[in-house]
């Protein structure tokens, strides 16, 4: 049997007589609808300091066998905690101390919060075989669980279930509560009007907030908490693990989840768009700047080197030619006509590059000797 509650946040203003009639009708006939039509209105139950506890009782905690408890255990105002060892507590034991007292106070607050949430649907006497989306479910009297109860979060890990049981909760041997599509044990709360009994080798999920007592028979496991407000908790070779929500999903409201998702999506889109535009513009600007800088540097280096060579050659030629011309001219003095070749002077002064074969020319342009007056081997021209 599959029960999925249609609620459009059920109209809280519905009249009293209609509510009574609807409760009786649903309890008898169990009208079911599709899971996607339901709108969960349950809110997380605030546990306060009770959150650090896996087991808490008003009178006593008694264990038989090698139970393993992950989380703190405590009693207040009672003082009796027995059976550890052989049981193992992976946490701290609090017996009627200030921590246990505060946790007990917070348990009362949590119990009243769960009991006070407006119901979305009424459960049949046995919840086995049902698949429930998030919401507040009420069992007016007792509630049994045979087989499997499935809690479907519909891919929203913040989905919350609150079960309000008028008197006793009893689960059958090997029964189980299964979580699917992101459901978390930390978001499941069972408010029990009297006591809860978990069957042999059963698998239970959620935080049990019982007014009186809780009994876990041999081999039963709890992914959640066993919190008995006024009575005792009795264990027998059980495994109880204090449930905690993941760091990214802490039972926040749907609005927060929606806002986070929208913001993340928008931010991602903006980052992608900005990255593409930034890459294109950055490529143009960076390419232009890099190209300009590289081209300028290369051009300057090349131009500087080339200009240096040309300028050096020009300057060298000019200076050499001028010096050669001057040196060659001095060699033309007619003091010793018998040695005409002495008129070339000292080649070191008038022979930069091209004056080795024709002293007195001094450059590469082929200037006429008469313009420089410098042969020196015809002294009669100087008379």
mmCIF file of C-alpha atoms in Angstrom:
data_model
loop_
_atom_site.group_PDB
_atom_site.id
_atom_site.type_symbol
_atom_site.label_atom_id
_atom_site.label_comp_id
_atom_site.label_asym_id
_atom_site.label_seq_id
_atom_site.Cartn_x
_atom_site.Cartn_y
_atom_site.Cartn_z
ATOM 1 C CA UNK A 1 0.000 0.000 0.000
ATOM 2 C CA UNK A 2 1.320 3.406 -0.903
ATOM 3 C CA UNK A 3 0.330 6.587 0.884
ATOM 4 C CA UNK A 4 1.466 9.922 -0.400
ATOM 5 C CA UNK A 5 -0.117 12.974 0.989
ATOM 6 C CA UNK A 6 -1.529 15.695 -1.184
ATOM 7 C CA UNK A 7 -1.214 18.875 0.612
ATOM 8 C CA UNK A 8 -1.007 22.288 -0.719
ATOM 9 C CA UNK A 9 0.036 23.248 2.764
ATOM 10 C CA UNK A 10 -3.353 22.006 3.857
ATOM 11 C CA UNK A 11 -5.674 24.867 4.615
ATOM 12 C CA UNK A 12 -5.313 25.407 8.347
ATOM 13 C CA UNK A 13 -8.566 27.336 8.384
ATOM 14 C CA UNK A 14 -10.667 24.292 7.575
ATOM 15 C CA UNK A 15 -13.577 23.958 9.972
ATOM 16 C CA UNK A 16 -13.454 21.647 12.995
ATOM 17 C CA UNK A 17 -16.249 19.349 11.920
ATOM 18 C CA UNK A 18 -14.757 18.888 8.482
ATOM 19 C CA UNK A 19 -11.382 18.034 9.985
ATOM 20 C CA UNK A 20 -12.982 15.369 12.186
ATOM 21 C CA UNK A 21 -14.886 13.894 9.269
ATOM 22 C CA UNK A 22 -11.836 13.906 7.025
ATOM 23 C CA UNK A 23 -9.731 12.199 9.712
ATOM 24 C CA UNK A 24 -12.216 9.395 10.107
ATOM 25 C CA UNK A 25 -12.629 8.969 6.363
ATOM 26 C CA UNK A 26 -8.901 8.841 5.604
ATOM 27 C CA UNK A 27 -8.220 6.479 8.499
ATOM 28 C CA UNK A 28 -10.854 4.106 7.180
ATOM 29 C CA UNK A 29 -10.388 4.379 3.434
ATOM 30 C CA UNK A 30 -6.804 5.715 3.067
ATOM 31 C CA UNK A 31 -7.178 7.802 -0.049
ATOM 32 C CA UNK A 32 -3.800 7.828 -1.806
ATOM 33 C CA UNK A 33 -2.399 10.256 -4.361
ATOM 34 C CA UNK A 34 0.853 10.570 -6.274
ATOM 35 C CA UNK A 35 4.011 11.622 -4.375
ATOM 36 C CA UNK A 36 4.725 14.619 -6.594
ATOM 37 C CA UNK A 37 1.462 16.233 -5.571
ATOM 38 C CA UNK A 38 2.319 16.470 -1.876
ATOM 39 C CA UNK A 39 3.703 19.625 -0.324
ATOM 40 C CA UNK A 40 5.637 19.053 2.882
ATOM 41 C CA UNK A 41 4.934 21.525 5.665
ATOM 42 C CA UNK A 42 6.955 19.853 8.408
ATOM 43 C CA UNK A 43 9.752 21.873 9.993
ATOM 44 C CA UNK A 44 12.878 20.521 11.712
ATOM 45 C CA UNK A 45 12.392 19.883 15.419
ATOM 46 C CA UNK A 46 14.953 21.849 17.472
ATOM 47 C CA UNK A 47 16.875 19.402 19.672
ATOM 48 C CA UNK A 48 19.121 21.924 21.402
ATOM 49 C CA UNK A 49 21.819 20.312 23.524
ATOM 50 C CA UNK A 50 20.036 16.974 23.175
ATOM 51 C CA UNK A 51 21.629 16.740 19.753
ATOM 52 C CA UNK A 52 24.896 15.390 21.183
ATOM 53 C CA UNK A 53 23.068 12.428 22.776
ATOM 54 C CA UNK A 54 22.322 9.060 21.233
ATOM 55 C CA UNK A 55 20.419 7.855 24.327
ATOM 56 C CA UNK A 56 18.741 9.994 27.005
ATOM 57 C CA UNK A 57 16.314 8.895 29.706
ATOM 58 C CA UNK A 58 14.415 10.402 32.597
ATOM 59 C CA UNK A 59 14.885 7.481 35.015
ATOM 60 C CA UNK A 60 17.484 4.940 33.860
ATOM 61 C CA UNK A 61 19.436 3.326 31.035
ATOM 62 C CA UNK A 62 19.889 -0.453 31.165
ATOM 63 C CA UNK A 63 21.899 -2.507 28.696
ATOM 64 C CA UNK A 64 22.404 -6.213 28.072
ATOM 65 C CA UNK A 65 25.002 -7.588 25.658
ATOM 66 C CA UNK A 66 27.625 -5.899 23.493
ATOM 67 C CA UNK A 67 25.636 -2.875 22.393
ATOM 68 C CA UNK A 68 27.503 -0.080 20.649
ATOM 69 C CA UNK A 69 26.314 3.466 21.206
ATOM 70 C CA UNK A 70 27.803 6.245 19.100
ATOM 71 C CA UNK A 71 27.123 9.510 20.884
ATOM 72 C CA UNK A 72 26.586 10.609 24.481
ATOM 73 C CA UNK A 73 24.238 8.879 26.899
ATOM 74 C CA UNK A 74 22.621 10.447 29.929
ATOM 75 C CA UNK A 75 19.974 10.296 32.637
ATOM 76 C CA UNK A 76 18.151 13.068 34.489
ATOM 77 C CA UNK A 77 16.708 13.338 37.082
ATOM 78 C CA UNK A 78 17.429 9.611 37.524
ATOM 79 C CA UNK A 79 20.993 8.406 38.078
ATOM 80 C CA UNK A 80 21.143 4.752 36.996
ATOM 81 C CA UNK A 81 23.235 3.746 33.973
ATOM 82 C CA UNK A 82 24.111 0.034 33.858
ATOM 83 C CA UNK A 83 25.485 -2.509 31.377
ATOM 84 C CA UNK A 84 28.510 -0.534 30.111
ATOM 85 C CA UNK A 85 30.498 -2.727 29.790
ATOM 86 C CA UNK A 86 29.733 -5.077 28.119
ATOM 87 C CA UNK A 87 28.104 -2.308 26.145
ATOM 88 C CA UNK A 88 30.381 0.313 24.558
ATOM 89 C CA UNK A 89 29.744 4.053 24.557
ATOM 90 C CA UNK A 90 31.575 6.101 21.946
ATOM 91 C CA UNK A 91 30.807 9.306 23.742
ATOM 92 C CA UNK A 92 30.382 10.679 27.266
ATOM 93 C CA UNK A 93 28.152 9.346 30.052
ATOM 94 C CA UNK A 94 26.152 11.929 32.003
ATOM 95 C CA UNK A 95 24.363 10.858 35.178
ATOM 96 C CA UNK A 96 22.168 13.568 36.679
ATOM 97 C CA UNK A 97 24.756 16.258 35.977
ATOM 98 C CA UNK A 98 24.237 19.763 34.587
ATOM 99 C CA UNK A 99 24.671 18.565 30.993
ATOM 100 C CA UNK A 100 22.024 15.846 31.365
ATOM 101 C CA UNK A 101 19.665 18.289 33.084
ATOM 102 C CA UNK A 102 19.936 20.802 30.256
ATOM 103 C CA UNK A 103 19.498 18.077 27.661
ATOM 104 C CA UNK A 104 16.375 16.900 29.462
ATOM 105 C CA UNK A 105 14.994 20.439 29.418
ATOM 106 C CA UNK A 106 15.689 20.720 25.698
ATOM 107 C CA UNK A 107 14.031 17.342 25.131
ATOM 108 C CA UNK A 108 10.794 18.643 26.634
ATOM 109 C CA UNK A 109 10.931 21.638 24.279
ATOM 110 C CA UNK A 110 11.571 19.394 21.279
ATOM 111 C CA UNK A 111 8.756 17.012 22.232
ATOM 112 C CA UNK A 112 6.265 19.861 22.483
ATOM 113 C CA UNK A 113 7.414 21.312 19.174
ATOM 114 C CA UNK A 114 6.868 18.006 17.359
ATOM 115 C CA UNK A 115 3.478 17.477 19.001
ATOM 116 C CA UNK A 116 2.365 21.000 18.086
ATOM 117 C CA UNK A 117 2.981 20.879 14.327
ATOM 118 C CA UNK A 118 -0.200 20.841 12.269
ATOM 119 C CA UNK A 119 -0.893 17.521 10.608
ATOM 120 C CA UNK A 120 -0.888 16.896 6.891
ATOM 121 C CA UNK A 121 -2.359 13.406 6.919
ATOM 122 C CA UNK A 122 -3.607 10.594 9.100
ATOM 123 C CA UNK A 123 -1.810 7.258 9.037
ATOM 124 C CA UNK A 124 -3.432 3.818 9.021
ATOM 125 C CA UNK A 125 -2.861 1.556 12.057
ATOM 126 C CA UNK A 126 0.172 -0.025 10.338
ATOM 127 C CA UNK A 127 2.602 2.061 8.289
ATOM 128 C CA UNK A 128 4.319 -0.926 6.682
ATOM 129 C CA UNK A 129 4.334 -0.827 2.879
ATOM 130 C CA UNK A 130 3.814 2.924 2.642
ATOM 131 C CA UNK A 131 5.995 5.406 0.744
ATOM 132 C CA UNK A 132 5.799 8.866 2.269
ATOM 133 C CA UNK A 133 7.116 12.189 1.062
ATOM 134 C CA UNK A 134 7.947 14.826 3.646
ATOM 135 C CA UNK A 135 5.215 16.099 5.916
ATOM 136 C CA UNK A 136 3.509 15.771 9.297
ATOM 137 C CA UNK A 137 1.746 12.421 9.760
ATOM 138 C CA UNK A 138 -0.564 11.570 12.634
ATOM 139 C CA UNK A 139 -1.614 8.251 14.127
ATOM 140 C CA UNK A 140 -4.473 9.078 16.513
ATOM 141 C CA UNK A 141 -3.862 6.005 18.662
ATOM 142 C CA UNK A 142 -1.228 3.301 18.297
ATOM 143 C CA UNK A 143 0.993 2.786 15.278
ATOM 144 C CA UNK A 144 2.497 -0.462 14.056
ATOM 145 C CA UNK A 145 5.180 -1.102 11.448
ATOM 146 C CA UNK A 146 5.338 -4.438 9.660
ATOM 147 C CA UNK A 147 7.581 -4.770 6.643
ATOM 148 C CA UNK A 148 9.119 -1.607 5.205
ATOM 149 C CA UNK A 149 8.169 2.045 5.513
ATOM 150 C CA UNK A 150 9.871 4.123 2.782
ATOM 151 C CA UNK A 151 10.609 7.823 3.176
ATOM 152 C CA UNK A 152 11.143 9.592 -0.142
ATOM 153 C CA UNK A 153 12.925 12.982 -0.109
ATOM 154 C CA UNK A 154 12.373 13.477 -3.849
ATOM 155 C CA UNK A 155 15.997 14.617 -4.196
ATOM 156 C CA UNK A 156 15.677 17.315 -1.537
ATOM 157 C CA UNK A 157 17.979 16.391 1.387
ATOM 158 C CA UNK A 158 16.316 19.011 3.602
ATOM 159 C CA UNK A 159 12.965 17.232 3.543
ATOM 160 C CA UNK A 160 11.495 16.708 7.030
ATOM 161 C CA UNK A 161 9.132 14.076 8.428
ATOM 162 C CA UNK A 162 7.307 14.426 11.744
ATOM 163 C CA UNK A 163 5.279 11.463 13.011
ATOM 164 C CA UNK A 164 2.792 12.092 15.796
ATOM 165 C CA UNK A 165 1.699 8.886 17.531
ATOM 166 C CA UNK A 166 -1.100 9.177 20.069
ATOM 167 C CA UNK A 167 0.036 6.322 22.312
ATOM 168 C CA UNK A 168 2.410 3.449 21.522
ATOM 169 C CA UNK A 169 4.712 2.676 18.587
ATOM 170 C CA UNK A 170 5.537 -0.986 17.949
ATOM 171 C CA UNK A 171 7.678 -2.292 15.125
ATOM 172 C CA UNK A 172 7.705 -5.937 14.080
ATOM 173 C CA UNK A 173 10.768 -8.189 13.906
ATOM 174 C CA UNK A 174 12.921 -7.515 10.833
ATOM 175 C CA UNK A 175 10.854 -4.464 9.954
ATOM 176 C CA UNK A 176 12.659 -1.458 8.591
ATOM 177 C CA UNK A 177 12.451 2.213 7.731
ATOM 178 C CA UNK A 178 14.142 2.931 4.394
ATOM 179 C CA UNK A 179 15.420 6.298 3.144
ATOM 180 C CA UNK A 180 15.493 7.086 -0.576
ATOM 181 C CA UNK A 181 16.288 9.987 -2.912
ATOM 182 C CA UNK A 182 18.392 11.996 -0.472
ATOM 183 C CA UNK A 183 16.377 11.483 2.705
ATOM 184 C CA UNK A 184 18.396 11.891 5.932
ATOM 185 C CA UNK A 185 17.787 10.267 9.302
ATOM 186 C CA UNK A 186 18.519 13.549 11.082
ATOM 187 C CA UNK A 187 15.346 15.011 9.558
ATOM 188 C CA UNK A 188 12.986 12.276 10.811
ATOM 189 C CA UNK A 189 11.189 12.784 14.160
ATOM 190 C CA UNK A 190 8.866 10.421 16.017
ATOM 191 C CA UNK A 191 6.800 11.981 18.805
ATOM 192 C CA UNK A 192 5.364 9.097 20.835
ATOM 193 C CA UNK A 193 2.530 9.691 23.325
ATOM 194 C CA UNK A 194 3.571 6.811 25.595
ATOM 195 C CA UNK A 195 6.274 4.227 24.797
ATOM 196 C CA UNK A 196 8.108 2.745 21.794
ATOM 197 C CA UNK A 197 9.159 -0.883 21.276
ATOM 198 C CA UNK A 198 11.460 -1.910 18.451
ATOM 199 C CA UNK A 199 11.262 -5.524 17.263
ATOM 200 C CA UNK A 200 14.093 -8.055 17.069
ATOM 201 C CA UNK A 201 16.609 -7.334 14.318
ATOM 202 C CA UNK A 202 14.560 -4.409 13.121
ATOM 203 C CA UNK A 203 16.104 -1.349 11.483
ATOM 204 C CA UNK A 204 14.717 1.969 12.625
ATOM 205 C CA UNK A 205 15.470 5.462 11.406
ATOM 206 C CA UNK A 206 14.930 8.814 13.092
ATOM 207 C CA UNK A 207 14.805 10.551 16.443
ATOM 208 C CA UNK A 208 12.425 8.860 18.898
ATOM 209 C CA UNK A 209 10.976 11.382 21.356
ATOM 210 C CA UNK A 210 8.909 9.205 23.717
ATOM 211 C CA UNK A 211 6.932 10.575 26.648
ATOM 212 C CA UNK A 212 7.544 7.465 28.727
ATOM 213 C CA UNK A 213 9.984 4.684 27.756
ATOM 214 C CA UNK A 214 11.841 3.069 24.861
ATOM 215 C CA UNK A 215 12.720 -0.611 24.532
ATOM 216 C CA UNK A 216 15.039 -1.948 21.804
ATOM 217 C CA UNK A 217 14.881 -5.734 21.679
ATOM 218 C CA UNK A 218 17.732 -8.023 20.610
ATOM 219 C CA UNK A 219 19.575 -6.928 17.492
ATOM 220 C CA UNK A 220 17.507 -3.813 16.784
ATOM 221 C CA UNK A 221 19.408 -0.879 15.300
ATOM 222 C CA UNK A 222 18.614 2.825 15.351
ATOM 223 C CA UNK A 223 20.037 5.411 12.997
ATOM 224 C CA UNK A 224 18.979 8.384 15.046
ATOM 225 C CA UNK A 225 18.296 8.754 18.796
ATOM 226 C CA UNK A 226 16.416 7.064 21.621
ATOM 227 C CA UNK A 227 15.156 9.868 23.893
ATOM 228 C CA UNK A 228 12.767 8.920 26.707
ATOM 229 C CA UNK A 229 11.386 12.000 28.439
ATOM 230 C CA UNK A 230 10.125 10.529 31.729
ATOM 231 C CA UNK A 231 10.858 6.805 31.816
ATOM 232 C CA UNK A 232 13.756 4.477 30.927
ATOM 233 C CA UNK A 233 15.630 3.159 27.909
ATOM 234 C CA UNK A 234 16.252 -0.576 27.777
ATOM 235 C CA UNK A 235 18.813 -2.031 25.372
ATOM 236 C CA UNK A 236 19.840 -5.538 24.305
ATOM 237 C CA UNK A 237 22.737 -5.985 21.903
ATOM 238 C CA UNK A 238 21.785 -2.948 19.887
ATOM 239 C CA UNK A 239 23.581 -0.476 17.696
ATOM 240 C CA UNK A 240 22.496 3.140 18.033
ATOM 241 C CA UNK A 241 24.208 5.836 15.976
ATOM 242 C CA UNK A 242 23.466 9.491 16.633
ATOM 243 C CA UNK A 243 22.372 10.914 13.296
ATOM 244 C CA UNK A 244 23.761 14.184 11.990
ATOM 245 C CA UNK A 245 22.942 16.065 8.821
ATOM 246 C CA UNK A 246 25.668 16.536 6.242
ATOM 247 C CA UNK A 247 27.563 19.846 6.340
ATOM 248 C CA UNK A 248 25.924 21.074 3.129
ATOM 249 C CA UNK A 249 22.407 20.160 4.196
ATOM 250 C CA UNK A 250 21.534 21.045 7.751
ATOM 251 C CA UNK A 251 17.793 20.951 7.604
ATOM 252 C CA UNK A 252 17.439 24.505 6.351
ATOM 253 C CA UNK A 253 14.200 25.739 4.851
ATOM 254 C CA UNK A 254 13.119 25.247 1.279
ATOM 255 C CA UNK A 255 13.505 28.974 0.649
ATOM 256 C CA UNK A 256 17.159 28.851 1.638
ATOM 257 C CA UNK A 257 17.761 25.848 -0.585
ATOM 258 C CA UNK A 258 16.017 27.522 -3.518
ATOM 259 C CA UNK A 259 17.916 30.745 -2.987
ATOM 260 C CA UNK A 260 21.216 28.913 -2.766
ATOM 261 C CA UNK A 261 20.506 26.917 -5.903
ATOM 262 C CA UNK A 262 19.373 29.992 -7.833
ATOM 263 C CA UNK A 263 22.329 32.033 -6.663
ATOM 264 C CA UNK A 264 24.768 29.287 -7.502
ATOM 265 C CA UNK A 265 23.264 28.779 -10.969
ATOM 266 C CA UNK A 266 23.228 32.516 -11.692
ATOM 267 C CA UNK A 267 26.757 32.905 -10.412
ATOM 268 C CA UNK A 268 27.957 30.017 -12.503
ATOM 269 C CA UNK A 269 26.278 31.425 -15.620
ATOM 270 C CA UNK A 270 27.765 34.839 -14.942
ATOM 271 C CA UNK A 271 31.175 33.365 -14.382
ATOM 272 C CA UNK A 272 30.943 31.400 -17.617
ATOM 273 C CA UNK A 273 29.748 34.408 -19.640
ATOM 274 C CA UNK A 274 32.283 36.658 -18.015
ATOM 275 C CA UNK A 275 34.971 34.108 -18.660
ATOM 276 C CA UNK A 276 34.160 33.887 -22.363
ATOM 277 C CA UNK A 277 33.922 37.663 -22.850
ATOM 278 C CA UNK A 278 36.917 38.212 -20.644
ATOM 279 C CA UNK A 279 38.878 35.663 -22.615
ATOM 280 C CA UNK A 280 38.021 37.278 -25.962
ATOM 281 C CA UNK A 281 38.593 40.847 -24.808
ATOM 282 C CA UNK A 282 41.611 39.813 -22.807
ATOM 283 C CA UNK A 283 43.019 38.029 -25.834
ATOM 284 C CA UNK A 284 42.587 41.120 -27.998
ATOM 285 C CA UNK A 285 43.959 43.532 -25.434
ATOM 286 C CA UNK A 286 46.698 41.220 -24.278
ATOM 287 C CA UNK A 287 47.546 40.203 -27.847
ATOM 288 C CA UNK A 288 47.651 43.815 -28.942
ATOM 289 C CA UNK A 289 49.696 44.874 -25.980
ATOM 290 C CA UNK A 290 52.012 41.909 -26.248
ATOM 291 C CA UNK A 291 52.315 42.308 -30.016
ATOM 292 C CA UNK A 292 52.938 46.006 -29.695
ATOM 293 C CA UNK A 293 55.456 45.568 -26.961
ATOM 294 C CA UNK A 294 57.151 42.668 -28.713
ATOM 295 C CA UNK A 295 57.111 44.441 -32.074
ATOM 296 C CA UNK A 296 58.324 47.655 -30.538
ATOM 297 C CA UNK A 297 61.097 45.925 -28.685
ATOM 298 C CA UNK A 298 62.127 43.851 -31.705
ATOM 299 C CA UNK A 299 61.857 46.867 -34.016
ATOM 300 C CA UNK A 300 63.810 49.012 -31.666
ATOM 301 C CA UNK A 301 66.461 46.356 -31.234
ATOM 302 C CA UNK A 302 66.696 45.651 -34.966
ATOM 303 C CA UNK A 303 66.502 49.320 -35.906
ATOM 304 C CA UNK A 304 69.060 50.176 -33.273
ATOM 305 C CA UNK A 305 71.453 47.502 -34.479
ATOM 306 C CA UNK A 306 71.005 48.398 -38.152
ATOM 307 C CA UNK A 307 71.158 52.115 -37.457
ATOM 308 C CA UNK A 308 74.238 51.562 -35.383
ATOM 309 C CA UNK A 309 76.003 49.729 -38.199
ATOM 310 C CA UNK A 310 75.016 52.310 -40.813
ATOM 311 C CA UNK A 311 75.789 55.224 -38.538
ATOM 312 C CA UNK A 312 79.068 53.633 -37.526
ATOM 313 C CA UNK A 313 80.072 53.016 -41.103
ATOM 314 C CA UNK A 314 79.096 56.507 -42.198
ATOM 315 C CA UNK A 315 80.883 58.138 -39.298
ATOM 316 C CA UNK A 316 83.915 55.911 -39.778
ATOM 317 C CA UNK A 317 84.081 56.644 -43.462
ATOM 318 C CA UNK A 318 83.657 60.370 -42.969
ATOM 319 C CA UNK A 319 86.262 60.616 -40.260
ATOM 320 C CA UNK A 320 88.626 58.291 -42.124
ATOM 321 C CA UNK A 321 88.254 60.103 -45.389
ATOM 322 C CA UNK A 322 88.722 63.476 -43.822
ATOM 323 C CA UNK A 323 91.789 62.327 -41.950
ATOM 324 C CA UNK A 324 93.120 60.652 -45.080
ATOM 325 C CA UNK A 325 92.625 63.723 -47.134
ATOM 326 C CA UNK A 326 94.393 65.906 -44.628
ATOM 327 C CA UNK A 327 97.233 63.413 -44.223
ATOM 328 C CA UNK A 328 97.579 63.023 -47.987
ATOM 329 C CA UNK A 329 97.737 66.784 -48.536
ATOM 330 C CA UNK A 330 100.596 67.247 -46.143
ATOM 331 C CA UNK A 331 102.626 64.745 -48.065
ATOM 332 C CA UNK A 332 102.853 67.091 -51.058
ATOM 333 C CA UNK A 333 105.519 69.456 -49.686
ATOM 334 C CA UNK A 334 108.306 70.008 -52.368
ATOM 335 C CA UNK A 335 111.176 69.845 -49.945
ATOM 336 C CA UNK A 336 112.659 66.648 -51.434
ATOM 337 C CA UNK A 337 111.892 66.270 -55.154
ATOM 338 C CA UNK A 338 114.223 63.346 -55.443
ATOM 339 C CA UNK A 339 111.907 61.136 -53.429
ATOM 340 C CA UNK A 340 108.496 61.708 -54.916
ATOM 341 C CA UNK A 341 106.830 58.777 -53.213
ATOM 342 C CA UNK A 342 107.472 60.293 -49.816
ATOM 343 C CA UNK A 343 104.615 62.654 -50.597
ATOM 344 C CA UNK A 344 102.071 60.034 -49.653
ATOM 345 C CA UNK A 345 102.702 60.827 -46.031
ATOM 346 C CA UNK A 346 101.972 58.253 -43.399
ATOM 347 C CA UNK A 347 99.271 55.914 -44.619
ATOM 348 C CA UNK A 348 98.094 55.312 -41.089
ATOM 349 C CA UNK A 349 96.582 58.790 -41.045
ATOM 350 C CA UNK A 350 95.004 58.866 -44.489
ATOM 351 C CA UNK A 351 94.050 55.294 -45.211
ATOM 352 C CA UNK A 352 90.886 54.299 -43.331
ATOM 353 C CA UNK A 353 89.489 51.653 -45.639
ATOM 354 C CA UNK A 354 89.830 52.655 -49.278
ATOM 355 C CA UNK A 355 93.028 54.769 -49.409
ATOM 356 C CA UNK A 356 95.519 51.919 -49.555
ATOM 357 C CA UNK A 357 95.926 51.927 -53.321
ATOM 358 C CA UNK A 358 95.226 55.583 -54.100
ATOM 359 C CA UNK A 359 96.566 57.791 -51.337
ATOM 360 C CA UNK A 360 95.058 61.190 -51.476
ATOM 361 C CA UNK A 361 91.578 60.126 -52.599
ATOM 362 C CA UNK A 362 90.508 59.132 -49.066
ATOM 363 C CA UNK A 363 86.961 58.036 -49.894
ATOM 364 C CA UNK A 364 84.870 55.645 -51.972
ATOM 365 C CA UNK A 365 83.246 58.309 -54.094
ATOM 366 C CA UNK A 366 86.196 58.632 -56.594
ATOM 367 C CA UNK A 367 86.845 62.330 -56.016
ATOM 368 C CA UNK A 368 89.290 63.961 -58.436
ATOM 369 C CA UNK A 369 92.885 64.449 -57.203
ATOM 370 C CA UNK A 370 92.776 68.132 -58.076
ATOM 371 C CA UNK A 371 90.042 68.684 -55.561
ATOM 372 C CA UNK A 372 92.230 67.389 -52.817
ATOM 373 C CA UNK A 373 95.654 68.742 -54.044
ATOM 374 C CA UNK A 374 97.562 65.896 -52.757
ATOM 375 C CA UNK A 375 99.691 63.788 -55.220
ATOM 376 C CA UNK A 376 103.077 65.160 -53.923
ATOM 377 C CA UNK A 377 105.199 63.602 -56.712
ATOM 378 C CA UNK A 378 105.043 66.633 -59.027
ATOM 379 C CA UNK A 379 106.665 69.434 -57.054
ATOM 380 C CA UNK A 380 106.521 71.792 -60.012
ATOM 381 C CA UNK A 381 102.771 72.239 -59.496
ATOM 382 C CA UNK A 382 103.415 73.755 -56.127
ATOM 383 C CA UNK A 383 105.930 76.446 -57.231
#
